[in-house]
mmCIF file of C-alpha atoms and ligand atoms in Angstrom:
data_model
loop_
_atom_site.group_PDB
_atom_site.id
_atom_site.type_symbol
_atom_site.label_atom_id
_atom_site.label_comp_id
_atom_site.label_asym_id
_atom_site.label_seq_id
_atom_site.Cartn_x
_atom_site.Cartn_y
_atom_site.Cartn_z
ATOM 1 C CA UNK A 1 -63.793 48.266 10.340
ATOM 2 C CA UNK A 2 -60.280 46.847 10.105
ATOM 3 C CA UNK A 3 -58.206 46.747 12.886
ATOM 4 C CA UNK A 4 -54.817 48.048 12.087
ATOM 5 C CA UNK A 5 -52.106 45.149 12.134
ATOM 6 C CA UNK A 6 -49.559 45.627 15.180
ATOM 7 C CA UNK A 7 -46.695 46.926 14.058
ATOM 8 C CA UNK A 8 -42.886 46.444 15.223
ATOM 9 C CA UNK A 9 -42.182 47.261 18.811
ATOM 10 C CA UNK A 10 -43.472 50.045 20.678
ATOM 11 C CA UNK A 11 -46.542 50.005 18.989
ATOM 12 C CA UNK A 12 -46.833 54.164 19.766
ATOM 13 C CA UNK A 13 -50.124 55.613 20.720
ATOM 14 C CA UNK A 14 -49.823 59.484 21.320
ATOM 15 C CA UNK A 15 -51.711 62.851 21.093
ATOM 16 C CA UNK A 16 -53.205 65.187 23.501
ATOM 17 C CA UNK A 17 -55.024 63.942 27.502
ATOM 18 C CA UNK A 18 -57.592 65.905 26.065
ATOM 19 C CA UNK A 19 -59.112 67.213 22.658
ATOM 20 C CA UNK A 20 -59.051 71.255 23.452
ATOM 21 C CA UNK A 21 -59.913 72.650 19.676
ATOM 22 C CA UNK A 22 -59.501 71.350 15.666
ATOM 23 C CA UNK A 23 -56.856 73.432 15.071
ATOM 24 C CA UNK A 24 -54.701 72.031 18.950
ATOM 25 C CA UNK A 25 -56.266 68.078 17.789
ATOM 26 C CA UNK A 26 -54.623 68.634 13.609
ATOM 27 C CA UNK A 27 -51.474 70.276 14.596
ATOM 28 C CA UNK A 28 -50.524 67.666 17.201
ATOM 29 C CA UNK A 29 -51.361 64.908 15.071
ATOM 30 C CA UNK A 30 -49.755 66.568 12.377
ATOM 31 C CA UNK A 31 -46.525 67.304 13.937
ATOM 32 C CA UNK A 32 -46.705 63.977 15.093
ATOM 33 C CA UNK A 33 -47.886 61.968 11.645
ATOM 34 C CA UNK A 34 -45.091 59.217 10.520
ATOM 35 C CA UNK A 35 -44.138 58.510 14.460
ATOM 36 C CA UNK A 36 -47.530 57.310 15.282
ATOM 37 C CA UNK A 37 -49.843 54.129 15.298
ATOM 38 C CA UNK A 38 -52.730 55.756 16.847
ATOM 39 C CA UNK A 39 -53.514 58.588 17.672
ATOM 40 C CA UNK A 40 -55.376 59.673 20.915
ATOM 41 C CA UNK A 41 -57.407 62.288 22.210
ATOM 42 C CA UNK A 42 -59.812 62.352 25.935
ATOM 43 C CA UNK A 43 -63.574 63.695 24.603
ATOM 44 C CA UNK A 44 -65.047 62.705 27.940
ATOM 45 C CA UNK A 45 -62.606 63.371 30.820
ATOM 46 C CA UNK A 46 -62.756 61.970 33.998
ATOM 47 C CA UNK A 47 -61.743 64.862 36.315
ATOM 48 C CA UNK A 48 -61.477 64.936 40.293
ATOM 49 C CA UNK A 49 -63.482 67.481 41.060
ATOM 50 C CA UNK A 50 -66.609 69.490 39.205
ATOM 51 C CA UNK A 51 -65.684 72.459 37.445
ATOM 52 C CA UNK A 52 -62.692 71.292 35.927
ATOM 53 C CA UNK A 53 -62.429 70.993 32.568
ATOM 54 C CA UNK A 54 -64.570 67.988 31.038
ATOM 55 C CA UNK A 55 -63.476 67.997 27.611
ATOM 56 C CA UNK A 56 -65.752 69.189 24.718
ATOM 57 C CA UNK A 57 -67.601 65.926 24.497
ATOM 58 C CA UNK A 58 -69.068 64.691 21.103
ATOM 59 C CA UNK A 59 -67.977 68.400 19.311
ATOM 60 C CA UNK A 60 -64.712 66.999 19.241
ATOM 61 C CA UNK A 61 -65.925 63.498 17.254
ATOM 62 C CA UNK A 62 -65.571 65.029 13.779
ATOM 63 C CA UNK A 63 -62.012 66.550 14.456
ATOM 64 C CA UNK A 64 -60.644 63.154 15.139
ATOM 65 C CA UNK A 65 -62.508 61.805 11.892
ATOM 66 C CA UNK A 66 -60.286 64.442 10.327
ATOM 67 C CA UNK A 67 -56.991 63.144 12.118
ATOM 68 C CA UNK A 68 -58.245 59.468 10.592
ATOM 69 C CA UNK A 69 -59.190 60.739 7.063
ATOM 70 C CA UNK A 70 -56.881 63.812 6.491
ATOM 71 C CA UNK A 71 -54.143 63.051 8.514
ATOM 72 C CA UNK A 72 -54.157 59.354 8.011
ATOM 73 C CA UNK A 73 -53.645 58.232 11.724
ATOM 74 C CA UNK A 74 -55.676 55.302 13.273
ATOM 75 C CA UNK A 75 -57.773 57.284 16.251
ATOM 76 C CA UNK A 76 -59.232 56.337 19.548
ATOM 77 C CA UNK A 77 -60.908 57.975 22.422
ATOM 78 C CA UNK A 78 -61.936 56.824 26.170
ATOM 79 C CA UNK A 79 -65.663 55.944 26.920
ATOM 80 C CA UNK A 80 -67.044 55.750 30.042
ATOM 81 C CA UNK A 81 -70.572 54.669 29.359
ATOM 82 C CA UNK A 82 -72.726 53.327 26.507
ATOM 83 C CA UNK A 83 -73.790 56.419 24.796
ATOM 84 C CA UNK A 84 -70.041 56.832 24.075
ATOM 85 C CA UNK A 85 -69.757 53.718 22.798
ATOM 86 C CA UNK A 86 -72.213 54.247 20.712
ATOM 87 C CA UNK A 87 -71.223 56.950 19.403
ATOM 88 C CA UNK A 88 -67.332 56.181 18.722
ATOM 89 C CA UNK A 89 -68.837 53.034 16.735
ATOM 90 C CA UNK A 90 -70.976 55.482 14.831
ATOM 91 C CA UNK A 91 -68.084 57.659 13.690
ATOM 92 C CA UNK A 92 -65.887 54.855 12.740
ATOM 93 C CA UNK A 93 -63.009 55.554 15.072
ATOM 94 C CA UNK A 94 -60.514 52.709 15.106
ATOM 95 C CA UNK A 95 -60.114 51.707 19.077
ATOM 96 C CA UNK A 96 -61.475 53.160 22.253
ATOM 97 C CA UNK A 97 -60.633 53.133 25.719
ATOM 98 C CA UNK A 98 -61.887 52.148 29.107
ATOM 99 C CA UNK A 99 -60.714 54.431 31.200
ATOM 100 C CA UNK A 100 -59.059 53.457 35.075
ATOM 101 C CA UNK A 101 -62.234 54.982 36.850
ATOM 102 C CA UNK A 102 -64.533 52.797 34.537
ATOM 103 C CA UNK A 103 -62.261 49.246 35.286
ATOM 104 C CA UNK A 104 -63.380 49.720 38.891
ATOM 105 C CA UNK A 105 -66.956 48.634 37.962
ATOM 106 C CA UNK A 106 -68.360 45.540 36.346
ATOM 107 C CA UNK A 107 -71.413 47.373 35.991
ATOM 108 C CA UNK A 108 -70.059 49.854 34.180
ATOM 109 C CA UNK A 109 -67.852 47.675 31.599
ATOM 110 C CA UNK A 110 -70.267 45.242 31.264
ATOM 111 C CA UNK A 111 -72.591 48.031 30.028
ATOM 112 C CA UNK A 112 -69.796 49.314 27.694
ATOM 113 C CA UNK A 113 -69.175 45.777 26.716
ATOM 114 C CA UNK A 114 -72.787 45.512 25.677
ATOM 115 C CA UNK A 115 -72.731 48.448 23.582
ATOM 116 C CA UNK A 116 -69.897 47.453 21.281
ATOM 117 C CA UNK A 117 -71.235 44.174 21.009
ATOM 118 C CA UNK A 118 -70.154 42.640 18.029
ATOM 119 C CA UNK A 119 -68.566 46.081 16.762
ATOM 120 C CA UNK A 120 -65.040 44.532 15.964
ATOM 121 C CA UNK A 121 -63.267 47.988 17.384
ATOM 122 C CA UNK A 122 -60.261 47.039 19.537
ATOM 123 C CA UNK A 123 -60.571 48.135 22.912
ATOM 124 C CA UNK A 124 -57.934 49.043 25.538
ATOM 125 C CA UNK A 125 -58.823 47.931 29.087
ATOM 126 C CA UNK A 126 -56.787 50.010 31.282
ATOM 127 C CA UNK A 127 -56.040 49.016 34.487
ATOM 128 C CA UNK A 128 -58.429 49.633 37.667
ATOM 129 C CA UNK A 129 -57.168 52.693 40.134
ATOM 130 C CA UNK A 130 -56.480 50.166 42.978
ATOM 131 C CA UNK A 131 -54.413 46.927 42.451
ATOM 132 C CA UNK A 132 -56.642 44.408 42.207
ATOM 133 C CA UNK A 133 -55.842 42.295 38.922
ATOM 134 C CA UNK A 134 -58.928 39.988 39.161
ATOM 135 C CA UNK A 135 -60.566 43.097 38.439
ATOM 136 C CA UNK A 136 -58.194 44.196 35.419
ATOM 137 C CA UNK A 137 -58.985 40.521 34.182
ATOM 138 C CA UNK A 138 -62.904 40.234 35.080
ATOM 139 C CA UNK A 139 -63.278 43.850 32.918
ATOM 140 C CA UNK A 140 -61.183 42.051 29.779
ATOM 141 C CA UNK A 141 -62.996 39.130 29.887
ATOM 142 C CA UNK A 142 -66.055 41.188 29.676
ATOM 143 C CA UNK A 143 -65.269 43.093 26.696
ATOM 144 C CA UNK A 144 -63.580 40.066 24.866
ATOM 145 C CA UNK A 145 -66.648 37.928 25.350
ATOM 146 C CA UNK A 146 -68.239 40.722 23.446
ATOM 147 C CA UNK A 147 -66.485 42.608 21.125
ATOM 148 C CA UNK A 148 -65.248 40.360 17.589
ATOM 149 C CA UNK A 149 -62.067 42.920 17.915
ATOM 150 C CA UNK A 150 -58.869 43.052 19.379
ATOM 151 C CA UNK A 151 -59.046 43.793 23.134
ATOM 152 C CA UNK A 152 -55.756 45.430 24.857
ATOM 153 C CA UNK A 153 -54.373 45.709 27.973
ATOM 154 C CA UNK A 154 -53.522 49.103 29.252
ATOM 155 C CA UNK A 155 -51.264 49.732 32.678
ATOM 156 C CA UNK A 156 -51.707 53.249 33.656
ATOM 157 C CA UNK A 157 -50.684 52.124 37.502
ATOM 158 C CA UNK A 158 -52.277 52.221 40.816
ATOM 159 C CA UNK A 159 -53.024 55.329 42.933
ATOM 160 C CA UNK A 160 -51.976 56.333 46.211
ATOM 161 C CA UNK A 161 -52.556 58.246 48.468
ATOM 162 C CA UNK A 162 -50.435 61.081 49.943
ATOM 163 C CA UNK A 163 -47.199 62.406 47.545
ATOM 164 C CA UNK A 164 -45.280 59.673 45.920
ATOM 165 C CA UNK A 165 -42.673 59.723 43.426
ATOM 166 C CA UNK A 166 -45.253 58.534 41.122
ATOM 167 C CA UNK A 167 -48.372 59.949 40.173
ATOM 168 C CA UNK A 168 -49.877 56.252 40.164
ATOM 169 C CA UNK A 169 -47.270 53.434 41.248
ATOM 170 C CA UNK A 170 -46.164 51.172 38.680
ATOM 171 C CA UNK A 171 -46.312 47.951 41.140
ATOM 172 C CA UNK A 172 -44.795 46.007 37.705
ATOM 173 C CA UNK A 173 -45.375 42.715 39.427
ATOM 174 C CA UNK A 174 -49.567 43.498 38.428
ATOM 175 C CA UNK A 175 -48.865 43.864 34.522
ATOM 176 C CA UNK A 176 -46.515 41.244 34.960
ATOM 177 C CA UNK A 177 -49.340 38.736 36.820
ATOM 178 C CA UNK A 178 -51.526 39.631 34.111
ATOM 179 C CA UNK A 179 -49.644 38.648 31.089
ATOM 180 C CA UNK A 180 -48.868 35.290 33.070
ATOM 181 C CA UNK A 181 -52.581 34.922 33.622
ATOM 182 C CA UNK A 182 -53.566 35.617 29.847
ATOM 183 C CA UNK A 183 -50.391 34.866 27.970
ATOM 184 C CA UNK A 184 -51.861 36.439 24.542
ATOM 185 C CA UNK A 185 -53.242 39.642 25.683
ATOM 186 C CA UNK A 186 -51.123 42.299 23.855
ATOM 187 C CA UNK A 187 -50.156 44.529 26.887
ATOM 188 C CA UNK A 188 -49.192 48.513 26.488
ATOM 189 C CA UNK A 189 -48.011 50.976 29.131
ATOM 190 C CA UNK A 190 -49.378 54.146 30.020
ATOM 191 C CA UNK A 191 -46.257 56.261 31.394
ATOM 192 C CA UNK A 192 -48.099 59.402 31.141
ATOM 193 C CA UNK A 193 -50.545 58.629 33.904
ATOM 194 C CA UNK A 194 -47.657 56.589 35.762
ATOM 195 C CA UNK A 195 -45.332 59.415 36.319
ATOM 196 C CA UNK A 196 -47.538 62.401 36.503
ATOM 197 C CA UNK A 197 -44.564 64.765 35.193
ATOM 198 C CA UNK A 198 -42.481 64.434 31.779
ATOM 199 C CA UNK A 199 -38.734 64.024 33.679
ATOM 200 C CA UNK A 200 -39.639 59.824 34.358
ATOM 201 C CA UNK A 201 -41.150 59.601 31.152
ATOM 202 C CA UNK A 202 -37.751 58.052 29.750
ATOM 203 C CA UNK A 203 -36.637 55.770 32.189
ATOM 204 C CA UNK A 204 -40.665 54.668 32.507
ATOM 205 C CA UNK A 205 -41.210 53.725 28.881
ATOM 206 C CA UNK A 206 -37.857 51.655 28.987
ATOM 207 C CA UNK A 207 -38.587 49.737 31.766
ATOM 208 C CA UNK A 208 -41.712 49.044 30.133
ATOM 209 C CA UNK A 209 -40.070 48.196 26.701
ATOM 210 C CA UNK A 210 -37.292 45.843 28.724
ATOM 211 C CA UNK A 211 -40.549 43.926 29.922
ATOM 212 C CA UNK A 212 -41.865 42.809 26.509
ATOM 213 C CA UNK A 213 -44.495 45.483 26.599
ATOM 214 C CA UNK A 214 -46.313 45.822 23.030
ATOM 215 C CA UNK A 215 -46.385 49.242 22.783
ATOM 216 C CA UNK A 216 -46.468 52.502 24.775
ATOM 217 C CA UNK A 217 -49.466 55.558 25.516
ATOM 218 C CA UNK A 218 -47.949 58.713 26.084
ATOM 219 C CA UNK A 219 -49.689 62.186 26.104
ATOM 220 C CA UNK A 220 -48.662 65.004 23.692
ATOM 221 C CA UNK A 221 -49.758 68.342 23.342
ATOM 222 C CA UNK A 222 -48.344 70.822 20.590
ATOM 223 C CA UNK A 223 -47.804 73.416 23.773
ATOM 224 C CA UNK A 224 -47.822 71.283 27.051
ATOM 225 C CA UNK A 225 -47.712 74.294 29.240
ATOM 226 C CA UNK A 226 -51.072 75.860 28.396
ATOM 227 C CA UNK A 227 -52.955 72.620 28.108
ATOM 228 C CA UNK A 228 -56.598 72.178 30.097
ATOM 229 C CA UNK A 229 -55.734 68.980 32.284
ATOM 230 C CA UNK A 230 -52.604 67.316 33.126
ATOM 231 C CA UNK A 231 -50.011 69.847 31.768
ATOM 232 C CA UNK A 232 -47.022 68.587 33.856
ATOM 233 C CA UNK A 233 -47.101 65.243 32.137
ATOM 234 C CA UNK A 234 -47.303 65.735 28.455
ATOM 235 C CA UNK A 235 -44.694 66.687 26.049
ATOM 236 C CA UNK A 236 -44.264 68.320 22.519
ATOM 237 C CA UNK A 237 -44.415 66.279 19.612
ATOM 238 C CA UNK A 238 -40.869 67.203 19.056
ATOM 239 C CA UNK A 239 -40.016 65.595 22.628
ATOM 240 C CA UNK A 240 -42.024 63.069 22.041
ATOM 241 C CA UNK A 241 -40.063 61.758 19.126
ATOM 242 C CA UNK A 242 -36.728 62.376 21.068
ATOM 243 C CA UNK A 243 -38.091 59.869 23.618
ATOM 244 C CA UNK A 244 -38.908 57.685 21.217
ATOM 245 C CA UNK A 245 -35.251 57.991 19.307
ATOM 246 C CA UNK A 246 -33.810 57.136 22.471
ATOM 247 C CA UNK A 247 -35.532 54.076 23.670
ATOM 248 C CA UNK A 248 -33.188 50.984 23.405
ATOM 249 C CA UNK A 249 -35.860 48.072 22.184
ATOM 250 C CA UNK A 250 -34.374 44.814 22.364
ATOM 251 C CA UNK A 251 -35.609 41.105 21.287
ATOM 252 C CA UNK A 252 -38.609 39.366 22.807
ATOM 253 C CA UNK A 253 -37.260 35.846 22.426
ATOM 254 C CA UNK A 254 -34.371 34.387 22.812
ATOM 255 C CA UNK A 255 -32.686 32.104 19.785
ATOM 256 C CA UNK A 256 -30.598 28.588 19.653
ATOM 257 C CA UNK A 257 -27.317 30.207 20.488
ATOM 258 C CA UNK A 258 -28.958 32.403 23.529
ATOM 259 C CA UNK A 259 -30.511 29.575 25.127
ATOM 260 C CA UNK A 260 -27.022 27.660 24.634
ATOM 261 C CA UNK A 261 -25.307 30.186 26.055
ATOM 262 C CA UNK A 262 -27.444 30.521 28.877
ATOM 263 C CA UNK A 263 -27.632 27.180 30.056
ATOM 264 C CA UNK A 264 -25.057 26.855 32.801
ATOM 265 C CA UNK A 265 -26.600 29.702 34.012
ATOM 266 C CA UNK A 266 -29.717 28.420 34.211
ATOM 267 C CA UNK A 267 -28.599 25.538 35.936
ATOM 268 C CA UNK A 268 -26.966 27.084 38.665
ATOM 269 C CA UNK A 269 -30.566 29.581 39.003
ATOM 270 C CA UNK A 270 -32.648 26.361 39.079
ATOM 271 C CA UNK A 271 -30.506 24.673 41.586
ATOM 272 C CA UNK A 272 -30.242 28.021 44.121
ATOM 273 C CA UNK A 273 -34.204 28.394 43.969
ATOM 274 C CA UNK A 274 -34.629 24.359 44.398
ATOM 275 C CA UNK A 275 -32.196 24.846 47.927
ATOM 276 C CA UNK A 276 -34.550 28.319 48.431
ATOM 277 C CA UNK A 277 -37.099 26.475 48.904
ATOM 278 C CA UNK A 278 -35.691 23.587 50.566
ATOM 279 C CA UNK A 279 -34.777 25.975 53.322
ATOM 280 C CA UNK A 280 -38.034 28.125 53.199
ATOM 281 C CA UNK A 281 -40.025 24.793 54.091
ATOM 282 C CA UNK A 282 -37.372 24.120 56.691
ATOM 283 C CA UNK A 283 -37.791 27.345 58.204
ATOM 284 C CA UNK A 284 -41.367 26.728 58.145
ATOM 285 C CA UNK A 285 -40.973 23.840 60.010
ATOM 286 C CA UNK A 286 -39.537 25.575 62.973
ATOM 287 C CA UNK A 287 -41.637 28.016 62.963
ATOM 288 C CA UNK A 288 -44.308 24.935 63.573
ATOM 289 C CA UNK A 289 -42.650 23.864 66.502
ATOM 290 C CA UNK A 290 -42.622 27.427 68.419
ATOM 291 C CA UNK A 291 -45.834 27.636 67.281
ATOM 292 C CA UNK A 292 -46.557 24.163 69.313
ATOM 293 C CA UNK A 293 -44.599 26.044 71.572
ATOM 294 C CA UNK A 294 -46.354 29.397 72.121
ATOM 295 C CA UNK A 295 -49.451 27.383 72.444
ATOM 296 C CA UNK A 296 -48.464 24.936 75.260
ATOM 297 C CA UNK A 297 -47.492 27.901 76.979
ATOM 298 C CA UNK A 298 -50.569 30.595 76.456
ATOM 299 C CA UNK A 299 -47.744 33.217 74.458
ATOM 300 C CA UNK A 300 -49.044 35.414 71.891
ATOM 301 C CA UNK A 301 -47.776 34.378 68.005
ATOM 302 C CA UNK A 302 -46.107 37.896 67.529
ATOM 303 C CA UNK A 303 -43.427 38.475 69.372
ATOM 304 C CA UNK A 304 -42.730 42.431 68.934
ATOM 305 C CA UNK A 305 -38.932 42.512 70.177
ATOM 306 C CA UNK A 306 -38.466 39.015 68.403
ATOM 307 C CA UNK A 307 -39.774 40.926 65.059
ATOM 308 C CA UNK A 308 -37.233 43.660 65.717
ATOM 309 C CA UNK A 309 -34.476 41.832 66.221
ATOM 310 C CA UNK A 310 -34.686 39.538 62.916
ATOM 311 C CA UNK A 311 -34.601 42.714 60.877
ATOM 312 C CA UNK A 312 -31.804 44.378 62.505
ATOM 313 C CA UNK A 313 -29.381 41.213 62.467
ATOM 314 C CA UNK A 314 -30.523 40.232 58.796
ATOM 315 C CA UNK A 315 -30.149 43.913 57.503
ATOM 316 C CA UNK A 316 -26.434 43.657 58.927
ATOM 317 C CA UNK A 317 -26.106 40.254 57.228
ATOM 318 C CA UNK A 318 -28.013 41.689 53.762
ATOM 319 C CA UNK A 319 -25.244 44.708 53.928
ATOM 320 C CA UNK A 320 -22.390 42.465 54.149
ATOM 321 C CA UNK A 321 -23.736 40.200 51.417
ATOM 322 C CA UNK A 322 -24.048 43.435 49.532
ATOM 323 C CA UNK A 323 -28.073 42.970 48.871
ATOM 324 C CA UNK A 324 -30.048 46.292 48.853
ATOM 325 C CA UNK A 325 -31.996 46.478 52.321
ATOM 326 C CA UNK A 326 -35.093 47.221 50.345
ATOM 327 C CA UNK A 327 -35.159 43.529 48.980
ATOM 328 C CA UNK A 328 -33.987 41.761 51.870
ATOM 329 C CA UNK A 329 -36.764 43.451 53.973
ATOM 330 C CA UNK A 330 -39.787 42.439 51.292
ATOM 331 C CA UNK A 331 -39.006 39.134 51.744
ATOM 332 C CA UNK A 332 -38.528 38.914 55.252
ATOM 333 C CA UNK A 333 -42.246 40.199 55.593
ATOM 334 C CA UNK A 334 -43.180 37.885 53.284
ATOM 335 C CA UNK A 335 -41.615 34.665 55.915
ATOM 336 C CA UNK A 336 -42.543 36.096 58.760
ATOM 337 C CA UNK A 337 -46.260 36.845 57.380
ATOM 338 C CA UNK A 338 -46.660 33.068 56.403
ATOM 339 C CA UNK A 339 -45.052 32.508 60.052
ATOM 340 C CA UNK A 340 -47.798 34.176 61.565
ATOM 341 C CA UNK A 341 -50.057 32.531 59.514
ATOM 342 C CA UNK A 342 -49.010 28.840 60.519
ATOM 343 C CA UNK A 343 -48.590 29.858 63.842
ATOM 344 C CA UNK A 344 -51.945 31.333 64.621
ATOM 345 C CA UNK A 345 -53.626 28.072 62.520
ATOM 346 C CA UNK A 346 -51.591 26.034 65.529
ATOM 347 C CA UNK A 347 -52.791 28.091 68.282
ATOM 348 C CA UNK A 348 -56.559 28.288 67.541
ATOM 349 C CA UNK A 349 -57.053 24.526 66.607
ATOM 350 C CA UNK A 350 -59.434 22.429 68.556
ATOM 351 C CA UNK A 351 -57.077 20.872 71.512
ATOM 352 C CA UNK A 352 -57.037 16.803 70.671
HETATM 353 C C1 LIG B 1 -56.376 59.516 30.141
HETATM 354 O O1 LIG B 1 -55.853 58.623 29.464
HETATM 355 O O2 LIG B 1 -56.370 60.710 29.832
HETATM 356 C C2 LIG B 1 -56.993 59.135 31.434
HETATM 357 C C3 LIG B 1 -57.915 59.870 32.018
HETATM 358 O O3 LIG B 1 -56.470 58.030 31.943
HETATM 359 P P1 LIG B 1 -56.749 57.138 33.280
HETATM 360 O O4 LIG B 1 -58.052 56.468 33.062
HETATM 361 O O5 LIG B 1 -55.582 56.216 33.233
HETATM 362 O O6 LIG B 1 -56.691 58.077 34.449
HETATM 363 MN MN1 LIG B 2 -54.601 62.487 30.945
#
């Protein structure tokens, strides 16, 4: 089968967490027909706990043949093991998904991976439930050694425990690692499973758009309210295309004139960072020295009241510099972790 060709920016993926009936699976993708690139649809749902709702399975197969052939919309589904696999390849749907629960296990990929084998479907790797991106990567790899199609990246975020703004956190710096790790991976965002509820939706999918994302996932359902698993984050097709209208897309890459215009910029950035870590390394070096220190004289490397009093004078100092306390306080973990670090290498080496 051909893949379809990526489109402009957001490449838009939409349509119900779960297939409920053919008439709910043709009037969303209906009402949604002319805003989409794919079209999507849960057969198989993960759920929590038994006795949920576990989607109607392979029933549902033929309805989203009817969305590809009637409707005209590319469709996809998420599989979990190799008998869906299977079975998405024999109905000729256009992309599939792994699924966050599935990422967790090489076992479980790999056995997806060996099912589509050669199939040429494009696959969307989301990412694992826990923030591990050597695991995001390992499950890629394993379905692009495999597959002759196009293989996706999918951020859905991380989960957490306990309430949280977010439903999963975003922790942006993952995606972000990822696309620096494989540079040609086409990366989408799933705000839907991000956010939990429809209000973040918005600001979610921009942030995701103002990283270079390729396109976005969001769930749609043509009444949200009444749908059979996560009702609080999907939204009417109608909404859906208001979200879309509103997103502000800007360019990827910047031209001659940009990068002109930029430059003394850029200058100045390069030459802060070069004194950053000019002074980092000093810093480093002291710490070294009280390490030597702490040693000679049997003292333990942290120093509770020591710890306390660096954030309370630099949170004064971040204040009057006008830097949120937030950021200030990231990094300071950051030096003082690789503090500790150095310092307990100096205390347990062998005495010359
Ligand atoms: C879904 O897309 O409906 C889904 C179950 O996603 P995730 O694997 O991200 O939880
Ligand atoms: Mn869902």
């Amino acid at each position: 089968m051909q893949n379809s060709p990526l489109l402009s920016r957001p490449v838009v993926i939409s349509g119900p967490c779960s297939a409920e009936t053919r008439e709910q699976v043709i009037n969303t993708a209906r009402a949604l027909k002319g805003r989409l690139n794919y079209f999507r649809a849960g057969l198989w749902k993960p759920r929590t706990r038994p006795n949920a709702f576990e989607g109607v399975g392979s029933k549902g197969l033929p309805w989203l043949v009817e969305v590809q052939k009637s409707v005209g919309i590319p469709v996809m589904t998420e599989i979990a093991n190799a008998q869906h696999a299977e079975l998405a390849i024999k109905y000729g749907l256009d992309a599939v998904w792994i699924g966050a629960r599935t990422t967790v296990s090489p076992f479980a990929v790999q056995t997806i991976a060996d099912a589509l084998r050669g199939s040429g479907i494009t696959v969307l790797v989301k990412n694992p439930m826990h923030a591990d991106l050597k695991l995001w990567m390992g499950a890629i790899e394993r379905v692009q050694e495999a597959t002759k199609g196009e293989v996706w990246a999918l951020h859905r975020g991380f989960s957490s425990y306990g309430l949280q703004k977010f439903r999963n956190a975003p922790m942006w710096e993952i995606p972000i690692g990822l696309k620096a790790e494989m540079p040609d991976i086409q990366l989408f965002c799933d705000p839907s499973h991000i956010c939990g509820n429809r209000e973040l939706l918005q600001s979610i999918s921009q942030k995701a758009m103002d990283l270079g994302m390729t396109g976005l996932m969001i769930e749609s359902h043509e009444n949200p309210a009444v749908a059979l698993s996560d009702s609080d984050q999907q939204v009417s097709p109608q909404d859906l295309v208001k979200l879309l209208d509103k997103l502000n897309i800007r360019d990827l890459t910047l031209d001659e004139t940009h990068i002109t215009d930029l430059r003394d910029l850029r200058i100045k950035m390069d030459s802060i960072d070069e004194q950053l870590v000019e002074l980092l390394s000093g810093r480093m070096g002291i710490s070294k020295a009280i390490g030597e220190y702490k040693k000679e004289n049997g003292l333990t490397v942290l120093q509770l009241s020591r710890w306390r009093e660096i954030i309370k004078t630099r949170k004064v100092w971040s204040e009057e510099m006008g830097l949120p306390e937030e950021f200030l306080r990231g990094i300071l973990e950051q030096v003082h972790k690789e503090s500790i670090r150095i310092q307990s290498e100096i205390l347990n080496s062998e005495k010359k």
